[in-house]
PDB file of C-alpha atoms in Angstrom:
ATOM      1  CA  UNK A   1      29.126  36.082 -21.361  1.00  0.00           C
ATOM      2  CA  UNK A   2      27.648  37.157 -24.444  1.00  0.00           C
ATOM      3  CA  UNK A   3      25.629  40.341 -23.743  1.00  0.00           C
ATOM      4  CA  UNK A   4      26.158  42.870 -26.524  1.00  0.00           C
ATOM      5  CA  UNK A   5      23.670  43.591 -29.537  1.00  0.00           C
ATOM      6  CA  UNK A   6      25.855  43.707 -33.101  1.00  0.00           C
ATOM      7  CA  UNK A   7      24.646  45.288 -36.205  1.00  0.00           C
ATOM      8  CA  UNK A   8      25.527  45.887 -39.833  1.00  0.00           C
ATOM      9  CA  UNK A   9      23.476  47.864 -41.882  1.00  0.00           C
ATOM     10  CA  UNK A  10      24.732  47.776 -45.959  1.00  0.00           C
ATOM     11  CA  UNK A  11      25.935  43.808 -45.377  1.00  0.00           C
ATOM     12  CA  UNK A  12      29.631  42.979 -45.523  1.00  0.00           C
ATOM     13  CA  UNK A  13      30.518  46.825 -46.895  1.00  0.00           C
ATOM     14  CA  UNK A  14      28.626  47.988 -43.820  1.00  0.00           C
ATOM     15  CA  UNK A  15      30.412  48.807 -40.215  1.00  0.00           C
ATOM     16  CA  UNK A  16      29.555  46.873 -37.350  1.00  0.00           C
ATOM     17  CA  UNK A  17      28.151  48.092 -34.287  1.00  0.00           C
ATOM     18  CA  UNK A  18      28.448  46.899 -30.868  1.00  0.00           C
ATOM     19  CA  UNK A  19      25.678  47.936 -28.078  1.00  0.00           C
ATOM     20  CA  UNK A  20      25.813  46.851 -24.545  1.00  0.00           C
ATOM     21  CA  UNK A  21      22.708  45.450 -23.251  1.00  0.00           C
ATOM     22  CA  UNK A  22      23.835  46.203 -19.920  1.00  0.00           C
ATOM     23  CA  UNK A  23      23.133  49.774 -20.779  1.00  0.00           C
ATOM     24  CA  UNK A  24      19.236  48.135 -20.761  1.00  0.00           C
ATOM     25  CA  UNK A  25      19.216  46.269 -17.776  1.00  0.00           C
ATOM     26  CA  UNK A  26      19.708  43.185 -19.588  1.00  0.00           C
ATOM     27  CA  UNK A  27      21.607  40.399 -17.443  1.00  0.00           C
ATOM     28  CA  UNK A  28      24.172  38.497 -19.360  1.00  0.00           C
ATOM     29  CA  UNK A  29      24.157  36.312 -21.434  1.00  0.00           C
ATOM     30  CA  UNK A  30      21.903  37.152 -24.375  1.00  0.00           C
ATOM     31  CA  UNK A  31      21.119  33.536 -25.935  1.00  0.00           C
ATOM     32  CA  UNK A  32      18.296  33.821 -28.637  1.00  0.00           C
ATOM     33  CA  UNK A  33      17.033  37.225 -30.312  1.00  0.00           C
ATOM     34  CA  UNK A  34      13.596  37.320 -32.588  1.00  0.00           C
ATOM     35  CA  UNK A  35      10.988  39.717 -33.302  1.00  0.00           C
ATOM     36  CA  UNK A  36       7.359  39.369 -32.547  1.00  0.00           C
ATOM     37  CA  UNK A  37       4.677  38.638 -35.955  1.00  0.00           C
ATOM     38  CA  UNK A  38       2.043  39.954 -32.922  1.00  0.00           C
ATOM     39  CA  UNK A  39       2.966  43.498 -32.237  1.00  0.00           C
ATOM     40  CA  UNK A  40       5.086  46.408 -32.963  1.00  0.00           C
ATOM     41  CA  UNK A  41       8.128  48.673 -31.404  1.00  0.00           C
ATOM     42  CA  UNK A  42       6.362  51.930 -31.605  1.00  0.00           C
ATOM     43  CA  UNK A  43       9.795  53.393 -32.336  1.00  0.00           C
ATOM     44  CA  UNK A  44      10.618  51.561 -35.335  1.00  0.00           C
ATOM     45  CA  UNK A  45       7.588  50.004 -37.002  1.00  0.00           C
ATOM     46  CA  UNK A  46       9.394  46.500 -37.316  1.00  0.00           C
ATOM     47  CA  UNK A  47       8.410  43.878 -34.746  1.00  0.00           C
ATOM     48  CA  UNK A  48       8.861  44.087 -31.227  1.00  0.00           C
ATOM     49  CA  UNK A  49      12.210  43.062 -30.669  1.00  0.00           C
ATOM     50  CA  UNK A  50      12.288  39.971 -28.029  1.00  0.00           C
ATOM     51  CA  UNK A  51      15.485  38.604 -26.418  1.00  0.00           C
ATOM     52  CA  UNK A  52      15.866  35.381 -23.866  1.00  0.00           C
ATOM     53  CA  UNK A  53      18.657  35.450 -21.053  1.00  0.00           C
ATOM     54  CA  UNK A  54      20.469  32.298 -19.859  1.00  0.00           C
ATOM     55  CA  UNK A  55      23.065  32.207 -17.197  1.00  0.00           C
ATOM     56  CA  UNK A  56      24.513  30.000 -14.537  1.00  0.00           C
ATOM     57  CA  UNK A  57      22.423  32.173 -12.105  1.00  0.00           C
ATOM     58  CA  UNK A  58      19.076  30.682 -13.126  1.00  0.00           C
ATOM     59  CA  UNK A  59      18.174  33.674 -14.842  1.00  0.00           C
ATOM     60  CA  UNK A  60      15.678  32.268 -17.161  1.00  0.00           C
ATOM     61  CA  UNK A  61      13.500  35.031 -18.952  1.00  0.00           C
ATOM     62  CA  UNK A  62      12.285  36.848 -22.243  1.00  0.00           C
ATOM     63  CA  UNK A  63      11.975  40.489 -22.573  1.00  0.00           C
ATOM     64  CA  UNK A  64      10.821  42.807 -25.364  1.00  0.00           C
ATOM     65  CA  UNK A  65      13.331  45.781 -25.928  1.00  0.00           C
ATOM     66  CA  UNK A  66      12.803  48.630 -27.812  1.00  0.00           C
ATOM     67  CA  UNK A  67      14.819  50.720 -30.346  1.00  0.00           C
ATOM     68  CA  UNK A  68      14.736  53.910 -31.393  1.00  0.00           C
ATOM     69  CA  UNK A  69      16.448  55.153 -34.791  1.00  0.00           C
ATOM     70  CA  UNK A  70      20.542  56.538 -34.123  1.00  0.00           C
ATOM     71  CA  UNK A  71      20.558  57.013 -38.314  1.00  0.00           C
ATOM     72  CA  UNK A  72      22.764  55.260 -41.080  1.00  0.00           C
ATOM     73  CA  UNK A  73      20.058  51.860 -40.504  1.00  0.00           C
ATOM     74  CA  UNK A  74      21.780  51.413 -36.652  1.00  0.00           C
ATOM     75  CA  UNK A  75      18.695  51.148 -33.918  1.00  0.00           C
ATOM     76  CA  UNK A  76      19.785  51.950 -30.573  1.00  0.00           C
ATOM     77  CA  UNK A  77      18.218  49.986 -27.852  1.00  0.00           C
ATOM     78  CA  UNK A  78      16.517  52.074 -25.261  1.00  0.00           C
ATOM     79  CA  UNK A  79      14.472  49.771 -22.522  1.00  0.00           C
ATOM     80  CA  UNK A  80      13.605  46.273 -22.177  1.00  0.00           C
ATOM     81  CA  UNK A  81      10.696  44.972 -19.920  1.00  0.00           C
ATOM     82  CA  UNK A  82      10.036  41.411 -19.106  1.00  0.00           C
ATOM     83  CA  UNK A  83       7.656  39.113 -21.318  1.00  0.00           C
ATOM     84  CA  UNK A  84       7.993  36.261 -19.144  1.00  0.00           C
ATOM     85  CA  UNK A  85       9.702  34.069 -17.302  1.00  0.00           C
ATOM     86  CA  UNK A  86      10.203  30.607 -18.709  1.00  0.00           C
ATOM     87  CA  UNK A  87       9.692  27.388 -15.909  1.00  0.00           C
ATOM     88  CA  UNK A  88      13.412  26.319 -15.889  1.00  0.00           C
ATOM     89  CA  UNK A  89      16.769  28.037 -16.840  1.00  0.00           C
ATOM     90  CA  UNK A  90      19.016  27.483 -19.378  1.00  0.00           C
ATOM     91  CA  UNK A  91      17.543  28.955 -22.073  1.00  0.00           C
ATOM     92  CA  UNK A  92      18.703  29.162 -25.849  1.00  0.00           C
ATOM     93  CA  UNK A  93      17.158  30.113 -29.155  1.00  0.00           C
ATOM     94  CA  UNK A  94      13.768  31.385 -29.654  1.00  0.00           C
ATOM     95  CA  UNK A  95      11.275  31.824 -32.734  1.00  0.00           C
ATOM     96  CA  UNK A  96       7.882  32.615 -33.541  1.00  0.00           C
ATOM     97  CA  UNK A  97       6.374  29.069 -35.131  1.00  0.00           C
ATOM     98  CA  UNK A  98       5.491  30.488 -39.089  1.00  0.00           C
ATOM     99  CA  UNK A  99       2.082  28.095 -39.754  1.00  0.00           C
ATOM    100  CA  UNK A 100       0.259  25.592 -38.952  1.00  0.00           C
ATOM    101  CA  UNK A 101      -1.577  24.731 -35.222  1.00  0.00           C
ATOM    102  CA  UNK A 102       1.288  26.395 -33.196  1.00  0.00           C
ATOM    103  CA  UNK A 103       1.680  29.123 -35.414  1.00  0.00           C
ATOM    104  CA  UNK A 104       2.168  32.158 -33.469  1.00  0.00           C
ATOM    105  CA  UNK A 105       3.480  30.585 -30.039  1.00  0.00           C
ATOM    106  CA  UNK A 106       6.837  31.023 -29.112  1.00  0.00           C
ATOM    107  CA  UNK A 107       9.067  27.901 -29.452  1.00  0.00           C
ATOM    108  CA  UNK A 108      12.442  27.634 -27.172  1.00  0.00           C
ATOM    109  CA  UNK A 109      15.392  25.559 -26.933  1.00  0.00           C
ATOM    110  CA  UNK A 110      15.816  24.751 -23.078  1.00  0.00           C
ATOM    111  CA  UNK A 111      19.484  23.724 -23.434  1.00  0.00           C
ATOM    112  CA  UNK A 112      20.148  22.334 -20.046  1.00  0.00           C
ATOM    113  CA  UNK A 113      17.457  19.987 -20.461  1.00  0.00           C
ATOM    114  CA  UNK A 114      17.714  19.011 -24.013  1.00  0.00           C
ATOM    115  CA  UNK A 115      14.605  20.293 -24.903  1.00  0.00           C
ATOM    116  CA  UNK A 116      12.294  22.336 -27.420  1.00  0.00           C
ATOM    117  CA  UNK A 117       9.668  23.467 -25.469  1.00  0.00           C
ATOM    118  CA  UNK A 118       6.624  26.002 -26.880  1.00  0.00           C
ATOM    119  CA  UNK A 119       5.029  29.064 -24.866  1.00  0.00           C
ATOM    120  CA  UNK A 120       1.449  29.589 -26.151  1.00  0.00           C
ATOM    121  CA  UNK A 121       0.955  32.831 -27.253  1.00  0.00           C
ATOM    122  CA  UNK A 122      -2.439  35.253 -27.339  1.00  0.00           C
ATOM    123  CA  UNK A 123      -3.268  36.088 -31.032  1.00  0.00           C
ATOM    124  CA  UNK A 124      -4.966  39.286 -30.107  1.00  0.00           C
ATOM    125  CA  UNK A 125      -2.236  40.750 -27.563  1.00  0.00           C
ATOM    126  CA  UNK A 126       0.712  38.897 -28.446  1.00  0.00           C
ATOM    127  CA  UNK A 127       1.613  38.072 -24.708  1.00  0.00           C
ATOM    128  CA  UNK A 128       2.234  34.591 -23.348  1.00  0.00           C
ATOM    129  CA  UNK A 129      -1.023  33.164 -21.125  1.00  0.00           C
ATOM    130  CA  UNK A 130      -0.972  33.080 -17.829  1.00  0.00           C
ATOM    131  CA  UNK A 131      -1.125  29.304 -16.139  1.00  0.00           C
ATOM    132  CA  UNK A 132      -2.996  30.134 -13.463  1.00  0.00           C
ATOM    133  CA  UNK A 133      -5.318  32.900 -14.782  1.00  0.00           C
ATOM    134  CA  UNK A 134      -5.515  31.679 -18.628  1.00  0.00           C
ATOM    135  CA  UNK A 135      -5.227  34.913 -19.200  1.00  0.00           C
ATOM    136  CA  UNK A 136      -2.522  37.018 -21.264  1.00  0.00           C
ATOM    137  CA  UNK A 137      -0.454  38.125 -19.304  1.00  0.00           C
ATOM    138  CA  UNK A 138       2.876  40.822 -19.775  1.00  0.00           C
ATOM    139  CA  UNK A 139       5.379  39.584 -17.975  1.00  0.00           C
ATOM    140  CA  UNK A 140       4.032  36.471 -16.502  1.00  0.00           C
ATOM    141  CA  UNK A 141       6.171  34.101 -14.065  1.00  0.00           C
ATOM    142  CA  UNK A 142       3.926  31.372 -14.846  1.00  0.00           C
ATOM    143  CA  UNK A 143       3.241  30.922 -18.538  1.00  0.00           C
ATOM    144  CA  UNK A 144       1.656  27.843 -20.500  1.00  0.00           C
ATOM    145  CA  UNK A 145       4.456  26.236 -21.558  1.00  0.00           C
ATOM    146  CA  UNK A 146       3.915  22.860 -23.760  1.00  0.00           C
ATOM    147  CA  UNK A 147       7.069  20.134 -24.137  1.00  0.00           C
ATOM    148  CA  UNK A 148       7.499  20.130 -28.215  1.00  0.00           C
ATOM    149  CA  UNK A 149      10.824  17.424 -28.268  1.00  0.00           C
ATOM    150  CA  UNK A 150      12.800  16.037 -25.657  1.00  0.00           C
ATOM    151  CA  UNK A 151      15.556  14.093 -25.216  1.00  0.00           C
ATOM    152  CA  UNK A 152      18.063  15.959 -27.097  1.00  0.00           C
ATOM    153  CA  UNK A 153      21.065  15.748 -24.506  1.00  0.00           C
ATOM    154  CA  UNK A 154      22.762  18.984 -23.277  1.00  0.00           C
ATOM    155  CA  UNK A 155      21.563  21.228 -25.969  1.00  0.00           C
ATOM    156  CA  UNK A 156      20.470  21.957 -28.699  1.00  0.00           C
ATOM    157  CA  UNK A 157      21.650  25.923 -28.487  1.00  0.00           C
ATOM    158  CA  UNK A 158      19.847  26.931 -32.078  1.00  0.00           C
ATOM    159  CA  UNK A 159      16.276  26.388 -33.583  1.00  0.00           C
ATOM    160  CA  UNK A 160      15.150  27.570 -36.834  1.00  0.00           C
ATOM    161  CA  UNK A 161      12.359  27.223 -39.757  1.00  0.00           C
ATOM    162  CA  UNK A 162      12.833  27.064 -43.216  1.00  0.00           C
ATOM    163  CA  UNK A 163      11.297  30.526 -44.891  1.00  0.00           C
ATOM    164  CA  UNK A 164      10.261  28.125 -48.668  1.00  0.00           C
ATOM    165  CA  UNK A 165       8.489  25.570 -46.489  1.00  0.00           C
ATOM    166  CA  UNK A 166       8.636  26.380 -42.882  1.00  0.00           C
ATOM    167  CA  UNK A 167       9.799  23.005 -41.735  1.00  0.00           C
ATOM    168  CA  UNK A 168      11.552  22.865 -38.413  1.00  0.00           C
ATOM    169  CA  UNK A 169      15.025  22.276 -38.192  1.00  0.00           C
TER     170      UNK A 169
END
């Protein structure tokens, strides 16, 4: 159970801070954090801060969760709504792809299943399309989601890109 947010603004010199994510409705465990290159938090200018949800309950979803500025560079989280749900549980890391023909979708580890998997992602809204509508869609229990590497075994629980050459590790 993993379902706290930790910051530490100023770097090792800095104090850490501890949130609950409970305190947002967020079921534990958090597994995978980014921010979104499509839109932003209105509170905080920065990216729209997304989170994915694992547990042993099948809970398999993204949300987006706002912040709102406490002071001293600590954000405190104030609401998180659903971005989707993802076709099967277990899920791990996420990250928006950097370049090239997937960039902008949202790649995920599916840990249970040993796989990488991609949800494709409107450019102009930033939400995941809809399967059935092809439509983007906030919150969507049914999004396009593409198989990206398989095979894996249990795991992998981290993804990430390389920020010189945004190769994928």
């Amino acid at each position: 159970s993993a379902n706290f947010l930790g910051q530490r603004p100023g770097g090792l010199a800095g104090a850490e801070s501890l949130f609950d994510m409970a305190t947002v409705s967020l079921p534990s465990s958090i597994a995978g954090l980014t921010f979104s290159p499509h839109f932003s938090d209105p509170g905080t200018g920065f990216g729209q801060m997304q989170i994915s949800t694992w547990s042993l309950g099948g809970q398999r979803d993204l949300w987006d969760v706002a912040l709102v500025p406490a002071g001293g560079g600590i954000y405190t989280p104030t609401a998180a709504t659903k971005f989707a749900t993802l076709p099967r549980e277990g899920t791990g890391a996420i990250q928006y792809v950097p370049s090239g023909p997937l960039a902008g979708d949202l790649m995920y580890v599916n840990w249970d299943y040993g796989e990488v998997r991609i949800l494709e992602i409107d450019d102009a809204t930033g939400f995941a399309i809809d399967e059935g509508t092809h439509v983007p869609t906030h919150g969507t229990a049914d999004p396009v989601d593409m198989l990206f590497a398989s095979g894996l075994g249990v795991g992998p629980w981290g993804l990430e890109f390389d920020p010189l050459t945004n190769d994928f590790f």
